[in-house]
Amino acid sequence: MKRQALRIASSGLLLLLNSTVLQAHDPIFGLGPHTLFKGGTEVHIGLDRNEAGNNKETISTLELAYGLTGNWTARIELPYEDRDDVPNGVSDMSVATKYRFWRRDSLGVQESSTAFLKVKPDTASNNRGSGTTDSILGLAYGYESRKWYRWAAVRYRFNGETSDNLDRGDKLLIDLVGGIRFKQSAYLEPDWVWMLELNGEKTSRSELSGNKIGDSGGTEWFLSPGLMWTLRNFAIKTGVQLPVASDLNGNQDESDYRARLEFEWHL
Amino acid sequence: MKTIAQFLTGIIMLWSSMVLSAGTQYDLRVDGLSCPFCAYGIEKKLKKTKGVDAVEIDLEQGVVVVNTEEGVKLSEAQFKQLVKDAGFTLRSMTEKPLP
């Protein structure tokens, strides 16, 4: 059990810890300010692949979102986990909400800021999931025009403690993103937006029964090219996170890459 | 002479009733329309509104054209709320009868 706990603390579950709420023209890996229109429903299917040394995992996620108002969205996420060390199956579900508290609209331009909260209770069985109730708080700002996009976001993840006294280190995530639409598409034309993200992650050391774990925590930075293709109410988004700087404590596998593919329908 | 006057009056009344009951075209100047995918919310909200016949969106001009069915009138306050619910801002509105 201790070995499993140490593994979780130092390397595994990378995607589950980092998955976030993607929406519309939000960044692929970072947090964006978009909310759904009032009464709107979103169906979202995501596929994540992560490799860090010998740790490999694939997460498929089904998400459903609903626009409570034009500025407030609620969401539920159900991931399916495929890792080497546990039986495949449904992992911890999450509930999340976004509230856009500021917006400035002008001709062809929208600037906005959003507060974000996500809670992931311990719902999975067979050692899947993190074994804890975790929550993420975040703030995002976005500038979107017909041609240029820019976003900035900060998130903080509070990790709970497992039943065997493992306290995974909390995590701070920072995102800076730029995007461009080379051709300004008309409403019913296919639309392409290219993005480049800089994603930083600083993780505190984990603790087991109050003792700090040497091979845990540290900092990683990723450069992440991404692409979004949309047609009316359907979107495909994809991107890859490539590590550009890493300062992990002790002996830990550095991330090799993280890839994401998303399909999204607005109904 | 009286018959001709009655005939002309009838024609004028018929014409005016046709004009008055024709649909209306509303041109909405909407701010915040930066991407086609996000603009879908406006189409969805407007098309769910009773009496709305057609919706066209021009992202470059920031204009949403809404045609309503015969006899259906929508107020600026209604459009303002619909656009707000879609996540955008109604800046101005003009209306004219459909030909």
mmCIF file of C-alpha atoms in Angstrom:
data_model
loop_
_atom_site.group_PDB
_atom_site.id
_atom_site.type_symbol
_atom_site.label_atom_id
_atom_site.label_comp_id
_atom_site.label_asym_id
_atom_site.label_seq_id
_atom_site.Cartn_x
_atom_site.Cartn_y
_atom_site.Cartn_z
ATOM 1 C CA MET A 1 0.000 0.000 0.000
ATOM 2 C CA LYS A 2 2.840 2.345 0.874
ATOM 3 C CA ARG A 3 4.489 1.632 -2.453
ATOM 4 C CA GLN A 4 1.249 2.434 -4.267
ATOM 5 C CA ALA A 5 0.922 5.631 -2.272
ATOM 6 C CA LEU A 6 4.456 6.679 -3.111
ATOM 7 C CA ARG A 7 3.876 5.977 -6.762
ATOM 8 C CA ILE A 8 0.779 8.132 -6.760
ATOM 9 C CA ALA A 9 2.632 10.846 -4.917
ATOM 10 C CA SER A 10 5.580 10.969 -7.228
ATOM 11 C CA SER A 11 4.431 10.205 -10.711
ATOM 12 C CA GLY A 12 1.070 8.691 -11.596
ATOM 13 C CA LEU A 13 -2.310 10.272 -12.205
ATOM 14 C CA LEU A 14 -0.830 13.157 -14.071
ATOM 15 C CA LEU A 15 -3.765 13.659 -16.341
ATOM 16 C CA LEU A 16 -6.406 13.355 -13.690
ATOM 17 C CA LEU A 17 -4.629 15.977 -11.692
ATOM 18 C CA ASN A 18 -4.289 18.334 -14.579
ATOM 19 C CA SER A 19 -7.479 17.892 -16.559
ATOM 20 C CA THR A 20 -9.480 21.066 -16.691
ATOM 21 C CA VAL A 21 -12.665 22.455 -18.101
ATOM 22 C CA LEU A 22 -12.269 23.212 -21.775
ATOM 23 C CA GLN A 23 -14.893 25.163 -23.557
ATOM 24 C CA ALA A 24 -15.402 26.759 -26.937
ATOM 25 C CA HIS A 25 -12.427 28.923 -27.823
ATOM 26 C CA ASP A 26 -10.659 28.268 -24.557
ATOM 27 C CA PRO A 27 -7.049 27.110 -24.631
ATOM 28 C CA ILE A 28 -6.431 23.377 -24.982
ATOM 29 C CA PHE A 29 -4.521 22.870 -21.723
ATOM 30 C CA GLY A 30 -4.986 26.138 -19.884
ATOM 31 C CA LEU A 31 -8.106 27.624 -18.391
ATOM 32 C CA GLY A 32 -10.162 30.072 -20.455
ATOM 33 C CA PRO A 33 -13.057 32.390 -19.610
ATOM 34 C CA HIS A 34 -15.771 30.955 -21.858
ATOM 35 C CA THR A 35 -19.205 30.110 -20.551
ATOM 36 C CA LEU A 36 -22.153 28.545 -22.349
ATOM 37 C CA PHE A 37 -25.231 30.483 -23.467
ATOM 38 C CA LYS A 38 -28.275 30.354 -21.193
ATOM 39 C CA GLY A 39 -30.194 27.095 -21.610
ATOM 40 C CA GLY A 40 -27.445 25.701 -23.827
ATOM 41 C CA THR A 41 -26.170 22.162 -23.465
ATOM 42 C CA GLU A 42 -22.679 21.012 -24.285
ATOM 43 C CA VAL A 43 -21.590 17.449 -24.958
ATOM 44 C CA HIS A 44 -17.867 16.984 -24.758
ATOM 45 C CA ILE A 45 -15.714 13.939 -25.401
ATOM 46 C CA GLY A 46 -12.017 14.137 -24.597
ATOM 47 C CA LEU A 47 -9.047 11.861 -25.014
ATOM 48 C CA ASP A 48 -5.826 12.464 -23.072
ATOM 49 C CA ARG A 49 -2.551 10.623 -23.367
ATOM 50 C CA ASN A 50 0.361 11.187 -21.048
ATOM 51 C CA GLU A 51 3.818 9.668 -20.865
ATOM 52 C CA ALA A 52 6.482 10.295 -18.243
ATOM 53 C CA GLY A 53 9.227 7.673 -18.255
ATOM 54 C CA ASN A 54 7.588 4.329 -17.551
ATOM 55 C CA ASN A 55 4.311 5.922 -16.532
ATOM 56 C CA LYS A 56 1.804 5.884 -19.327
ATOM 57 C CA GLU A 57 -1.863 6.662 -19.040
ATOM 58 C CA THR A 58 -4.841 7.309 -21.259
ATOM 59 C CA ILE A 59 -7.953 9.044 -20.020
ATOM 60 C CA SER A 60 -11.201 9.295 -21.976
ATOM 61 C CA THR A 61 -13.658 11.778 -20.574
ATOM 62 C CA LEU A 62 -17.341 12.414 -21.163
ATOM 63 C CA GLU A 63 -18.456 15.864 -20.075
ATOM 64 C CA LEU A 64 -21.874 17.468 -20.000
ATOM 65 C CA ALA A 65 -22.351 21.185 -19.401
ATOM 66 C CA TYR A 66 -25.380 23.414 -19.032
ATOM 67 C CA GLY A 67 -25.677 27.185 -19.296
ATOM 68 C CA LEU A 68 -27.489 28.370 -16.176
ATOM 69 C CA THR A 69 -27.246 31.963 -17.413
ATOM 70 C CA GLY A 70 -25.234 33.597 -20.167
ATOM 71 C CA ASN A 71 -22.394 33.967 -17.665
ATOM 72 C CA TRP A 72 -22.691 30.868 -15.511
ATOM 73 C CA THR A 73 -22.055 27.271 -16.537
ATOM 74 C CA ALA A 74 -22.277 24.013 -14.589
ATOM 75 C CA ARG A 75 -20.536 20.851 -15.696
ATOM 76 C CA ILE A 76 -20.091 17.199 -14.821
ATOM 77 C CA GLU A 77 -17.153 15.079 -15.966
ATOM 78 C CA LEU A 78 -16.863 11.312 -16.052
ATOM 79 C CA PRO A 79 -13.396 9.986 -16.917
ATOM 80 C CA TYR A 80 -12.455 6.466 -17.962
ATOM 81 C CA GLU A 81 -8.944 5.569 -16.874
ATOM 82 C CA ASP A 82 -6.475 3.290 -18.642
ATOM 83 C CA ARG A 83 -3.206 2.842 -16.694
ATOM 84 C CA ASP A 84 -0.729 0.005 -16.434
ATOM 85 C CA ASP A 85 -0.967 -0.507 -12.686
ATOM 86 C CA VAL A 86 -4.720 -0.603 -12.051
ATOM 87 C CA PRO A 87 -7.684 -2.228 -13.807
ATOM 88 C CA ASN A 88 -9.191 -0.022 -16.488
ATOM 89 C CA GLY A 89 -12.457 1.602 -15.565
ATOM 90 C CA VAL A 90 -14.404 4.655 -14.568
ATOM 91 C CA SER A 91 -12.362 7.039 -12.475
ATOM 92 C CA ASP A 92 -13.328 9.876 -10.126
ATOM 93 C CA MET A 93 -16.147 11.996 -11.462
ATOM 94 C CA SER A 94 -15.960 15.765 -11.117
ATOM 95 C CA VAL A 95 -18.371 18.641 -10.915
ATOM 96 C CA ALA A 96 -17.301 22.105 -11.988
ATOM 97 C CA THR A 97 -18.682 25.564 -12.435
ATOM 98 C CA LYS A 98 -17.541 28.742 -14.138
ATOM 99 C CA TYR A 99 -18.846 32.227 -13.529
ATOM 100 C CA ARG A 100 -17.982 35.099 -15.836
ATOM 101 C CA PHE A 101 -17.902 38.095 -13.514
ATOM 102 C CA TRP A 102 -16.625 40.679 -15.978
ATOM 103 C CA ARG A 103 -17.129 41.193 -19.683
ATOM 104 C CA ARG A 104 -16.397 44.037 -22.105
ATOM 105 C CA ASP A 105 -17.799 43.733 -25.619
ATOM 106 C CA SER A 106 -17.004 45.868 -28.633
ATOM 107 C CA LEU A 107 -17.264 45.316 -32.384
ATOM 108 C CA GLY A 108 -15.739 41.876 -33.052
ATOM 109 C CA VAL A 109 -13.991 41.800 -29.681
ATOM 110 C CA GLN A 110 -14.827 40.217 -26.370
ATOM 111 C CA GLU A 111 -12.775 40.564 -23.193
ATOM 112 C CA SER A 112 -13.835 38.682 -20.108
ATOM 113 C CA SER A 113 -12.787 37.244 -16.786
ATOM 114 C CA THR A 114 -14.083 34.108 -15.157
ATOM 115 C CA ALA A 115 -13.894 32.437 -11.767
ATOM 116 C CA PHE A 116 -13.703 28.676 -11.758
ATOM 117 C CA LEU A 117 -14.304 25.941 -9.196
ATOM 118 C CA LYS A 118 -13.979 22.226 -9.661
ATOM 119 C CA VAL A 119 -14.490 19.514 -7.056
ATOM 120 C CA LYS A 120 -13.413 15.935 -7.559
ATOM 121 C CA PRO A 121 -14.735 13.611 -4.860
ATOM 122 C CA ASP A 122 -13.322 10.139 -4.320
ATOM 123 C CA THR A 123 -15.838 8.130 -6.340
ATOM 124 C CA ALA A 124 -13.682 5.578 -8.163
ATOM 125 C CA SER A 125 -12.999 2.038 -7.025
ATOM 126 C CA ASN A 126 -10.175 -0.505 -7.542
ATOM 127 C CA ASN A 127 -7.415 2.020 -6.811
ATOM 128 C CA ARG A 128 -8.427 4.189 -9.728
ATOM 129 C CA GLY A 129 -8.547 7.926 -9.228
ATOM 130 C CA SER A 130 -6.622 9.741 -6.536
ATOM 131 C CA GLY A 131 -8.378 8.289 -3.507
ATOM 132 C CA THR A 132 -9.075 11.776 -2.212
ATOM 133 C CA THR A 133 -11.454 14.661 -2.564
ATOM 134 C CA ASP A 134 -9.634 17.437 -4.410
ATOM 135 C CA SER A 135 -10.677 20.867 -5.531
ATOM 136 C CA ILE A 136 -9.377 23.475 -7.947
ATOM 137 C CA LEU A 137 -9.934 27.212 -7.797
ATOM 138 C CA GLY A 138 -9.042 29.319 -10.789
ATOM 139 C CA LEU A 139 -9.223 32.729 -12.424
ATOM 140 C CA ALA A 140 -9.020 33.291 -16.163
ATOM 141 C CA TYR A 141 -8.827 36.335 -18.398
ATOM 142 C CA GLY A 142 -9.351 36.300 -22.152
ATOM 143 C CA TYR A 143 -9.150 38.751 -25.045
ATOM 144 C CA GLU A 144 -10.730 37.475 -28.253
ATOM 145 C CA SER A 145 -10.957 39.347 -31.517
ATOM 146 C CA ARG A 146 -11.656 38.313 -35.072
ATOM 147 C CA LYS A 147 -7.936 37.719 -35.562
ATOM 148 C CA TRP A 148 -6.019 37.632 -32.269
ATOM 149 C CA TYR A 149 -6.524 35.776 -29.024
ATOM 150 C CA ARG A 150 -4.753 36.012 -25.708
ATOM 151 C CA TRP A 151 -5.492 34.376 -22.395
ATOM 152 C CA ALA A 152 -3.973 34.236 -18.917
ATOM 153 C CA ALA A 153 -5.019 32.028 -16.055
ATOM 154 C CA VAL A 154 -3.987 30.854 -12.643
ATOM 155 C CA ARG A 155 -5.293 27.787 -10.864
ATOM 156 C CA TYR A 156 -4.606 26.266 -7.478
ATOM 157 C CA ARG A 157 -5.342 22.655 -6.747
ATOM 158 C CA PHE A 158 -5.998 21.617 -3.149
ATOM 159 C CA ASN A 159 -5.334 17.903 -2.789
ATOM 160 C CA GLY A 160 -6.925 15.892 -0.016
ATOM 161 C CA GLU A 161 -5.396 13.137 2.101
ATOM 162 C CA THR A 162 -5.899 9.464 1.353
ATOM 163 C CA SER A 163 -7.110 6.876 3.857
ATOM 164 C CA ASP A 164 -3.512 5.652 4.205
ATOM 165 C CA ASN A 165 -2.318 9.133 5.210
ATOM 166 C CA LEU A 166 -0.837 10.211 1.908
ATOM 167 C CA ASP A 167 -1.140 13.953 1.404
ATOM 168 C CA ARG A 168 -0.255 14.754 -2.205
ATOM 169 C CA GLY A 169 1.269 18.165 -2.616
ATOM 170 C CA ASP A 170 -0.961 20.998 -3.740
ATOM 171 C CA LYS A 171 -0.376 22.337 -7.206
ATOM 172 C CA LEU A 172 -0.192 25.828 -8.712
ATOM 173 C CA LEU A 173 -0.819 26.107 -12.441
ATOM 174 C CA ILE A 174 -0.130 29.158 -14.590
ATOM 175 C CA ASP A 175 -1.115 29.556 -18.237
ATOM 176 C CA LEU A 176 -0.176 32.197 -20.797
ATOM 177 C CA VAL A 177 -1.657 31.658 -24.235
ATOM 178 C CA GLY A 178 -1.732 33.372 -27.610
ATOM 179 C CA GLY A 179 -3.869 32.473 -30.606
ATOM 180 C CA ILE A 180 -4.447 33.586 -34.160
ATOM 181 C CA ARG A 181 -7.128 33.125 -36.785
ATOM 182 C CA PHE A 182 -5.314 33.562 -40.099
ATOM 183 C CA LYS A 183 -8.524 33.681 -42.132
ATOM 184 C CA GLN A 184 -11.554 35.462 -40.717
ATOM 185 C CA SER A 185 -14.283 32.934 -41.497
ATOM 186 C CA ALA A 186 -17.929 33.819 -41.952
ATOM 187 C CA TYR A 187 -20.488 32.405 -39.537
ATOM 188 C CA LEU A 188 -21.288 29.173 -41.361
ATOM 189 C CA GLU A 189 -17.788 28.524 -42.707
ATOM 190 C CA PRO A 190 -15.217 26.186 -41.157
ATOM 191 C CA ASP A 191 -13.027 28.151 -38.768
ATOM 192 C CA TRP A 192 -9.437 27.525 -37.687
ATOM 193 C CA VAL A 193 -7.650 29.015 -34.679
ATOM 194 C CA TRP A 194 -4.002 28.234 -33.941
ATOM 195 C CA MET A 195 -2.737 28.536 -30.391
ATOM 196 C CA LEU A 196 0.522 28.437 -28.496
ATOM 197 C CA GLU A 197 0.441 27.944 -24.754
ATOM 198 C CA LEU A 198 3.005 28.261 -22.018
ATOM 199 C CA ASN A 199 1.875 26.121 -19.086
ATOM 200 C CA GLY A 200 3.682 26.119 -15.757
ATOM 201 C CA GLU A 201 3.100 23.712 -12.876
ATOM 202 C CA LYS A 202 4.570 24.010 -9.413
ATOM 203 C CA THR A 203 3.807 21.093 -7.113
ATOM 204 C CA SER A 204 4.483 21.022 -3.374
ATOM 205 C CA ARG A 205 6.140 17.993 -1.807
ATOM 206 C CA SER A 206 3.812 15.194 -0.836
ATOM 207 C CA GLU A 207 3.699 13.846 2.701
ATOM 208 C CA LEU A 208 3.144 10.340 4.009
ATOM 209 C CA SER A 209 2.014 10.218 7.639
ATOM 210 C CA GLY A 210 3.412 13.702 8.099
ATOM 211 C CA ASN A 211 6.825 12.907 6.588
ATOM 212 C CA LYS A 212 7.815 14.715 3.423
ATOM 213 C CA ILE A 213 8.488 12.477 0.440
ATOM 214 C CA GLY A 214 11.781 13.346 -1.213
ATOM 215 C CA ASP A 215 10.848 12.112 -4.662
ATOM 216 C CA SER A 216 7.855 14.371 -5.067
ATOM 217 C CA GLY A 217 6.993 17.904 -6.034
ATOM 218 C CA GLY A 218 8.844 20.345 -8.218
ATOM 219 C CA THR A 219 8.284 22.532 -11.217
ATOM 220 C CA GLU A 220 7.619 21.822 -14.883
ATOM 221 C CA TRP A 221 7.054 24.173 -17.808
ATOM 222 C CA PHE A 222 5.476 23.165 -21.097
ATOM 223 C CA LEU A 223 5.198 24.761 -24.507
ATOM 224 C CA SER A 224 1.982 23.601 -26.089
ATOM 225 C CA PRO A 225 0.947 24.157 -29.694
ATOM 226 C CA GLY A 226 -2.754 23.615 -30.275
ATOM 227 C CA LEU A 227 -5.411 23.867 -32.934
ATOM 228 C CA MET A 228 -9.129 24.391 -32.907
ATOM 229 C CA TRP A 229 -11.437 23.675 -35.827
ATOM 230 C CA THR A 230 -15.102 24.576 -35.657
ATOM 231 C CA LEU A 231 -18.158 24.441 -37.870
ATOM 232 C CA ARG A 232 -21.244 26.170 -36.508
ATOM 233 C CA ASN A 233 -21.941 24.248 -33.260
ATOM 234 C CA PHE A 234 -19.296 21.535 -33.545
ATOM 235 C CA ALA A 235 -15.633 21.807 -32.539
ATOM 236 C CA ILE A 236 -12.529 19.646 -32.660
ATOM 237 C CA LYS A 237 -9.549 20.710 -30.575
ATOM 238 C CA THR A 238 -6.149 19.153 -30.257
ATOM 239 C CA GLY A 239 -2.765 19.991 -28.792
ATOM 240 C CA VAL A 240 0.392 18.575 -27.308
ATOM 241 C CA GLN A 241 2.311 19.682 -24.214
ATOM 242 C CA LEU A 242 6.051 19.485 -24.668
ATOM 243 C CA PRO A 243 8.286 19.959 -21.620
ATOM 244 C CA VAL A 244 10.723 22.839 -21.965
ATOM 245 C CA ALA A 245 11.994 23.159 -18.391
ATOM 246 C CA SER A 246 11.859 20.818 -15.453
ATOM 247 C CA ASP A 247 13.030 21.006 -11.855
ATOM 248 C CA LEU A 248 11.590 18.000 -10.066
ATOM 249 C CA ASN A 249 12.652 17.053 -6.543
ATOM 250 C CA GLY A 250 14.593 13.836 -6.015
ATOM 251 C CA ASN A 251 14.292 10.982 -8.452
ATOM 252 C CA GLN A 252 11.190 11.425 -10.585
ATOM 253 C CA ASP A 253 10.369 10.762 -14.210
ATOM 254 C CA GLU A 254 10.074 13.970 -16.152
ATOM 255 C CA SER A 255 7.119 14.353 -18.495
ATOM 256 C CA ASP A 256 7.804 13.201 -22.044
ATOM 257 C CA TYR A 257 4.633 14.674 -23.520
ATOM 258 C CA ARG A 258 0.922 15.096 -22.947
ATOM 259 C CA ALA A 259 -1.513 15.049 -25.834
ATOM 260 C CA ARG A 260 -5.183 15.984 -25.930
ATOM 261 C CA LEU A 261 -7.988 15.549 -28.452
ATOM 262 C CA GLU A 262 -11.444 17.037 -27.829
ATOM 263 C CA PHE A 263 -14.819 16.914 -29.574
ATOM 264 C CA GLU A 264 -17.473 19.394 -28.543
ATOM 265 C CA TRP A 265 -21.086 19.953 -29.542
ATOM 266 C CA HIS A 266 -23.245 22.857 -28.458
ATOM 267 C CA LEU A 267 -26.947 22.034 -28.476
ATOM 268 C CA MET B 1 -68.543 58.159 -58.616
ATOM 269 C CA LYS B 2 -69.549 56.729 -55.247
ATOM 270 C CA THR B 3 -68.811 53.210 -56.462
ATOM 271 C CA ILE B 4 -65.318 54.201 -57.597
ATOM 272 C CA ALA B 5 -64.602 55.846 -54.239
ATOM 273 C CA GLN B 6 -65.772 52.730 -52.395
ATOM 274 C CA PHE B 7 -63.604 50.563 -54.650
ATOM 275 C CA LEU B 8 -60.510 52.726 -54.061
ATOM 276 C CA THR B 9 -61.143 52.780 -50.315
ATOM 277 C CA GLY B 10 -61.374 49.000 -50.339
ATOM 278 C CA ILE B 11 -58.097 48.698 -52.255
ATOM 279 C CA ILE B 12 -56.325 51.065 -49.851
ATOM 280 C CA MET B 13 -57.651 49.183 -46.806
ATOM 281 C CA LEU B 14 -56.591 45.858 -48.294
ATOM 282 C CA TRP B 15 -53.111 47.212 -49.095
ATOM 283 C CA SER B 16 -52.625 48.735 -45.672
ATOM 284 C CA SER B 17 -53.751 45.566 -43.917
ATOM 285 C CA MET B 18 -51.256 43.559 -45.979
ATOM 286 C CA VAL B 19 -48.445 45.956 -45.093
ATOM 287 C CA LEU B 20 -49.357 46.063 -41.418
ATOM 288 C CA SER B 21 -49.512 42.284 -41.087
ATOM 289 C CA ALA B 22 -46.267 41.567 -42.995
ATOM 290 C CA GLY B 23 -43.213 40.336 -41.105
ATOM 291 C CA THR B 24 -40.454 42.577 -39.826
ATOM 292 C CA GLN B 25 -36.712 42.621 -40.394
ATOM 293 C CA TYR B 26 -34.641 43.588 -37.360
ATOM 294 C CA ASP B 27 -30.999 44.513 -37.770
ATOM 295 C CA LEU B 28 -29.224 44.024 -34.450
ATOM 296 C CA ARG B 29 -25.800 45.552 -33.891
ATOM 297 C CA VAL B 30 -24.209 43.071 -31.502
ATOM 298 C CA ASP B 31 -20.867 43.592 -29.769
ATOM 299 C CA GLY B 32 -18.551 40.756 -28.747
ATOM 300 C CA LEU B 33 -19.049 38.547 -31.808
ATOM 301 C CA SER B 34 -15.489 37.392 -32.361
ATOM 302 C CA CYS B 35 -15.859 33.747 -33.354
ATOM 303 C CA PRO B 36 -18.400 31.705 -35.330
ATOM 304 C CA PHE B 37 -18.591 28.885 -32.790
ATOM 305 C CA CYS B 38 -19.496 31.258 -29.966
ATOM 306 C CA ALA B 39 -22.076 33.047 -32.138
ATOM 307 C CA TYR B 40 -24.101 29.849 -32.340
ATOM 308 C CA GLY B 41 -25.660 30.798 -28.999
ATOM 309 C CA ILE B 42 -27.291 33.826 -30.629
ATOM 310 C CA GLU B 43 -28.738 31.757 -33.454
ATOM 311 C CA LYS B 44 -30.014 29.189 -30.984
ATOM 312 C CA LYS B 45 -31.618 31.729 -28.657
ATOM 313 C CA LEU B 46 -33.269 33.689 -31.472
ATOM 314 C CA LYS B 47 -34.540 30.669 -33.362
ATOM 315 C CA LYS B 48 -36.176 29.369 -30.197
ATOM 316 C CA THR B 49 -38.148 32.608 -29.960
ATOM 317 C CA LYS B 50 -41.740 32.278 -31.137
ATOM 318 C CA GLY B 51 -42.364 34.052 -34.425
ATOM 319 C CA VAL B 52 -38.734 34.265 -35.531
ATOM 320 C CA ASP B 53 -38.499 33.061 -39.101
ATOM 321 C CA ALA B 54 -34.841 33.466 -40.043
ATOM 322 C CA VAL B 55 -31.549 34.540 -38.502
ATOM 323 C CA GLU B 56 -28.416 35.619 -40.335
ATOM 324 C CA ILE B 57 -25.150 36.533 -38.655
ATOM 325 C CA ASP B 58 -22.462 38.785 -40.138
ATOM 326 C CA LEU B 59 -19.442 38.542 -37.873
ATOM 327 C CA GLU B 60 -17.383 41.166 -39.713
ATOM 328 C CA GLN B 61 -20.056 43.833 -39.340
ATOM 329 C CA GLY B 62 -21.259 42.588 -35.954
ATOM 330 C CA VAL B 63 -24.807 42.493 -37.299
ATOM 331 C CA VAL B 64 -27.498 39.903 -36.678
ATOM 332 C CA VAL B 65 -30.476 40.077 -39.044
ATOM 333 C CA VAL B 66 -33.710 38.631 -37.683
ATOM 334 C CA ASN B 67 -36.829 38.161 -39.780
ATOM 335 C CA THR B 68 -40.118 37.576 -38.030
ATOM 336 C CA GLU B 69 -43.332 36.046 -39.283
ATOM 337 C CA GLU B 70 -46.339 38.091 -40.299
ATOM 338 C CA GLY B 71 -47.793 40.064 -37.452
ATOM 339 C CA VAL B 72 -45.001 39.227 -35.013
ATOM 340 C CA LYS B 73 -43.285 42.153 -33.317
ATOM 341 C CA LEU B 74 -40.381 41.938 -30.902
ATOM 342 C CA SER B 75 -39.250 44.770 -28.666
ATOM 343 C CA GLU B 76 -35.727 46.073 -28.123
ATOM 344 C CA ALA B 77 -35.945 44.917 -24.508
ATOM 345 C CA GLN B 78 -36.692 41.373 -25.675
ATOM 346 C CA PHE B 79 -33.733 41.389 -28.058
ATOM 347 C CA LYS B 80 -31.489 42.867 -25.391
ATOM 348 C CA GLN B 81 -32.326 40.011 -23.033
ATOM 349 C CA LEU B 82 -31.916 37.335 -25.732
ATOM 350 C CA VAL B 83 -28.523 38.681 -26.758
ATOM 351 C CA LYS B 84 -27.439 38.938 -23.120
ATOM 352 C CA ASP B 85 -28.489 35.331 -22.481
ATOM 353 C CA ALA B 86 -26.353 34.333 -25.459
ATOM 354 C CA GLY B 87 -23.352 36.027 -23.834
ATOM 355 C CA PHE B 88 -23.106 39.225 -25.916
ATOM 356 C CA THR B 89 -24.185 42.870 -25.857
ATOM 357 C CA LEU B 90 -26.890 44.479 -27.985
ATOM 358 C CA ARG B 91 -25.580 47.893 -29.010
ATOM 359 C CA SER B 92 -28.406 49.138 -31.235
ATOM 360 C CA MET B 93 -31.343 47.962 -33.304
ATOM 361 C CA THR B 94 -33.268 49.054 -36.384
ATOM 362 C CA GLU B 95 -36.394 47.566 -37.870
ATOM 363 C CA LYS B 96 -38.235 47.715 -41.151
ATOM 364 C CA PRO B 97 -41.160 45.867 -42.705
ATOM 365 C CA LEU B 98 -40.270 42.911 -44.853
ATOM 366 C CA PRO B 99 -41.083 43.443 -48.533
#
